[in-house]
């Protein structure tokens, strides 16, 4: 079980007065403290861990966020920011003595500006909500995490979320222009704006992916892009992971950067086909979904070239989508991968590491060996163009031994990612899940330097303090002040 | 010989003696921002060489002192390029006879015309090694394309002008260079009409990767625009050759403007290199140079507001980047600040005599709450204040 810092006794003792104090700062229904109504906030997308918080605040304006933080700062109360609660790394897991600040009521699109290709949205707007607001005019917001129907842009900013199309369009950090943030002492600060590349330090870049540890983000200025004329996908199936990996290398070497390049291994293919009936080849060991964009003629030309490249790797099958419906079916299987695995296993852990793409065959072989030795099945889905691996480890949460084995298996995979030159997390964040693995990737003094940066924003360590960094034993190392 | 260890030793010594260091590569951008008062200079120029280049993984790692042309040549040999198209401003800022370094373009986060579509230098820094003002080597990021492990110090170091640490190694994402480049030129539009056309082009489905507006006197300074009368509104497509022909054709139909002309790949490469390096800017002897970044539609208002002050310029990034040159005095600088502020944008003083750049705000002041965080972060990274003190802000 993941260790949490001890609750602050003085905060627990003052629970009722803290609830009353916060209630006075918020609209009538804006504070939740009844045990039954706190229950839905006890976990997030990493549902193996649960902790009911002290209270949940649901502000409707930036000023209310500021008032809540100012109160918490003055009273030494810890704060856990929360968007839709879809974090797969436990980024929004509450603490017993913490106030969860939920952003779901700040769900307005405030401004859309097509000449300047940007939109201003509140943190509680869903990822797909941004695209929905501009799609009738032919625009879209590019990062597309699999949870995009539910996840909120504020959470995307804090986790620097990616998606299947970031090989071409980049991750969240590459698609932001400005933020409105509230610091722990309740100050409201505008970072950036509608312009590119603000002078001074890159606060936008540092805050993106900071996992709620530096400030609460209330408004975001995002770049919106004009949609391409069209897009089309193809499927290429191969007889081994090595051969499919070779095809990925050959595609990148050809100078073609597909808008998406997804890799699925045999267990993933079978799980997704049973779920989505997308026509995936069940006799293949590995399969690529390749998508290109442009006019129909451009799509034809690129897909023809990609087919010719794949032909050199003795594909079991090649299938070029002939219609938007066929492309949608191809994607339905991939995007439904989590649900598909959920159908064949009572529970699963979705891991998220990145590796140099050249290491893919080795890494998949080692994962298979681990799967055999742990006695747990695994399905691998991989953003092949950028090396982001998502092994889905299947286990049974009702069996404690099975859960612990799955956790160990996952940790071994992430250690392997670091060992071959990669990293612990490509797009899900460290959260609580990978916190204690951070020393695998970073030296102690490097973590200490990152902690100092947190201290520069949050000297009392009140903002999401149990995430990202391994807990320090009391007295072992001083919690650093910034300087 | 310079090594990472010798840089650590030099920083440790500077901390001990409390003597500030001027941190630079080859010093080609020493004229930017505020002058640094330092007892000694610490150069990364001796740290040179590509340490890893994996074209199939779209990754290159090199020591920070590596001359940028060496990087560009290594990439070109494999058909790839630097995504952010960093400019070579050595002529503009005062040629030192030495090439700019990789560390220099990262520390200044300078990006060229492609920035409008494909991101800035900071968007493609996947990993850094740096020596902090604590004389410690720290790493952030790595050698993979997607990485959200811990706080993103790559972004913090990029554009920090050597004030938070001395970058020793940089890993960049790179991409295949386009097979062909084409340019559509609309002639004779005023700034507002030109930027409106650029907005329409950037808002088209055709993947425009360059969008600049040059007033007549700026266009006249670009040899590749010899036949153009009046202003030039430039729209670039970088793609496979058939796509360049198709997309330029569609854009030409869209604007159907009289006198629209197109440039082929070679002509396009020459023109956009000049735009990248700010050669359309007429810089008189002793002039100051500014870059102002605004929302694209406000670019024309910046140019128009400053013309009476004797400031000339041109627009890149679809109108969002104004390159400006004018008299190097406090009144003109104040006018640039006012014009940038009125447009909701920010300015950077790129070139000015020490007498001016040491007394003005070379970049905007931050609001008080953010300025406090800036001081705390600076203190966290460089507690003795020995790295390029005063470069960005007086007293920091």
mmCIF file with all atom_site columns, N, CA and C in Angstrom, chain B residues 16 39 77 86 104 116 239 279-280 283 344 359 366 383 391:
data_model
loop_
_atom_site.group_PDB
_atom_site.id
_atom_site.type_symbol
_atom_site.label_atom_id
_atom_site.label_alt_id
_atom_site.label_comp_id
_atom_site.label_asym_id
_atom_site.label_entity_id
_atom_site.label_seq_id
_atom_site.pdbx_PDB_ins_code
_atom_site.Cartn_x
_atom_site.Cartn_y
_atom_site.Cartn_z
_atom_site.occupancy
_atom_site.B_iso_or_equiv
_atom_site.pdbx_formal_charge
_atom_site.auth_seq_id
_atom_site.auth_comp_id
_atom_site.auth_asym_id
_atom_site.auth_atom_id
_atom_site.pdbx_PDB_model_num
ATOM 1  N N  . UNK B 1 16  ? 32.593 30.278 -4.063  1.00 0.00 ? 16  UNK B N  1
ATOM 2  C CA . UNK B 1 16  ? 33.477 30.505 -2.917  1.00 0.00 ? 16  UNK B CA 1
ATOM 3  C C  . UNK B 1 16  ? 33.933 31.962 -2.845  1.00 0.00 ? 16  UNK B C  1
ATOM 4  N N  . UNK B 1 39  ? 33.141 39.341 -13.154 1.00 0.00 ? 39  UNK B N  1
ATOM 5  C CA . UNK B 1 39  ? 34.595 39.355 -13.070 1.00 0.00 ? 39  UNK B CA 1
ATOM 6  C C  . UNK B 1 39  ? 35.204 38.471 -14.145 1.00 0.00 ? 39  UNK B C  1
ATOM 7  N N  . UNK B 1 77  ? 22.592 15.823 -43.495 1.00 0.00 ? 77  UNK B N  1
ATOM 8  C CA . UNK B 1 77  ? 23.167 14.631 -44.125 1.00 0.00 ? 77  UNK B CA 1
ATOM 9  C C  . UNK B 1 77  ? 22.219 13.443 -44.014 1.00 0.00 ? 77  UNK B C  1
ATOM 10 N N  . UNK B 1 86  ? 15.890 27.870 -35.862 1.00 0.00 ? 86  UNK B N  1
ATOM 11 C CA . UNK B 1 86  ? 16.474 29.008 -35.135 1.00 0.00 ? 86  UNK B CA 1
ATOM 12 C C  . UNK B 1 86  ? 17.238 29.944 -36.060 1.00 0.00 ? 86  UNK B C  1
ATOM 13 N N  . UNK B 1 104 ? 23.571 28.289 -27.080 1.00 0.00 ? 104 UNK B N  1
ATOM 14 C CA . UNK B 1 104 ? 23.151 29.680 -27.227 1.00 0.00 ? 104 UNK B CA 1
ATOM 15 C C  . UNK B 1 104 ? 21.720 29.802 -27.717 1.00 0.00 ? 104 UNK B C  1
ATOM 16 N N  . UNK B 1 116 ? 5.525  29.474 -35.884 1.00 0.00 ? 116 UNK B N  1
ATOM 17 C CA . UNK B 1 116 ? 4.083  29.732 -35.886 1.00 0.00 ? 116 UNK B CA 1
ATOM 18 C C  . UNK B 1 116 ? 3.281  28.440 -36.049 1.00 0.00 ? 116 UNK B C  1
ATOM 19 N N  . UNK B 1 239 ? 6.353  20.561 -47.725 1.00 0.00 ? 239 UNK B N  1
ATOM 20 C CA . UNK B 1 239 ? 5.663  19.267 -47.849 1.00 0.00 ? 239 UNK B CA 1
ATOM 21 C C  . UNK B 1 239 ? 6.375  18.407 -48.893 1.00 0.00 ? 239 UNK B C  1
ATOM 22 N N  . UNK B 1 279 ? 16.856 39.764 -41.963 1.00 0.00 ? 279 UNK B N  1
ATOM 23 C CA . UNK B 1 279 ? 17.516 40.634 -42.932 1.00 0.00 ? 279 UNK B CA 1
ATOM 24 C C  . UNK B 1 279 ? 16.597 41.685 -43.558 1.00 0.00 ? 279 UNK B C  1
ATOM 25 N N  . UNK B 1 280 ? 15.277 41.494 -43.567 1.00 0.00 ? 280 UNK B N  1
ATOM 26 C CA . UNK B 1 280 ? 14.435 42.585 -44.073 1.00 0.00 ? 280 UNK B CA 1
ATOM 27 C C  . UNK B 1 280 ? 14.471 43.835 -43.184 1.00 0.00 ? 280 UNK B C  1
ATOM 28 N N  . UNK B 1 283 ? 18.512 48.250 -40.207 1.00 0.00 ? 283 UNK B N  1
ATOM 29 C CA . UNK B 1 283 ? 19.080 48.701 -38.939 1.00 0.00 ? 283 UNK B CA 1
ATOM 30 C C  . UNK B 1 283 ? 20.159 49.732 -39.225 1.00 0.00 ? 283 UNK B C  1
ATOM 31 N N  . UNK B 1 344 ? -1.332 44.177 -25.908 1.00 0.00 ? 344 UNK B N  1
ATOM 32 C CA . UNK B 1 344 ? -1.387 43.003 -25.032 1.00 0.00 ? 344 UNK B CA 1
ATOM 33 C C  . UNK B 1 344 ? -0.221 42.066 -25.223 1.00 0.00 ? 344 UNK B C  1
ATOM 34 N N  . UNK B 1 359 ? 19.690 50.579 -18.488 1.00 0.00 ? 359 UNK B N  1
ATOM 35 C CA . UNK B 1 359 ? 18.780 51.426 -17.698 1.00 0.00 ? 359 UNK B CA 1
ATOM 36 C C  . UNK B 1 359 ? 17.307 51.216 -18.027 1.00 0.00 ? 359 UNK B C  1
ATOM 37 N N  . UNK B 1 366 ? 7.530  41.598 -14.384 1.00 0.00 ? 366 UNK B N  1
ATOM 38 C CA . UNK B 1 366 ? 6.451  40.671 -14.052 1.00 0.00 ? 366 UNK B CA 1
ATOM 39 C C  . UNK B 1 366 ? 5.582  41.274 -12.960 1.00 0.00 ? 366 UNK B C  1
ATOM 40 N N  . UNK B 1 383 ? 21.769 30.137 -5.642  1.00 0.00 ? 383 UNK B N  1
ATOM 41 C CA . UNK B 1 383 ? 21.587 30.889 -4.387  1.00 0.00 ? 383 UNK B CA 1
ATOM 42 C C  . UNK B 1 383 ? 22.599 32.011 -4.191  1.00 0.00 ? 383 UNK B C  1
ATOM 43 N N  . UNK B 1 391 ? 21.102 39.860 -16.171 1.00 0.00 ? 391 UNK B N  1
ATOM 44 C CA . UNK B 1 391 ? 20.891 39.671 -17.606 1.00 0.00 ? 391 UNK B CA 1
ATOM 45 C C  . UNK B 1 391 ? 19.448 39.983 -18.015 1.00 0.00 ? 391 UNK B C  1
#
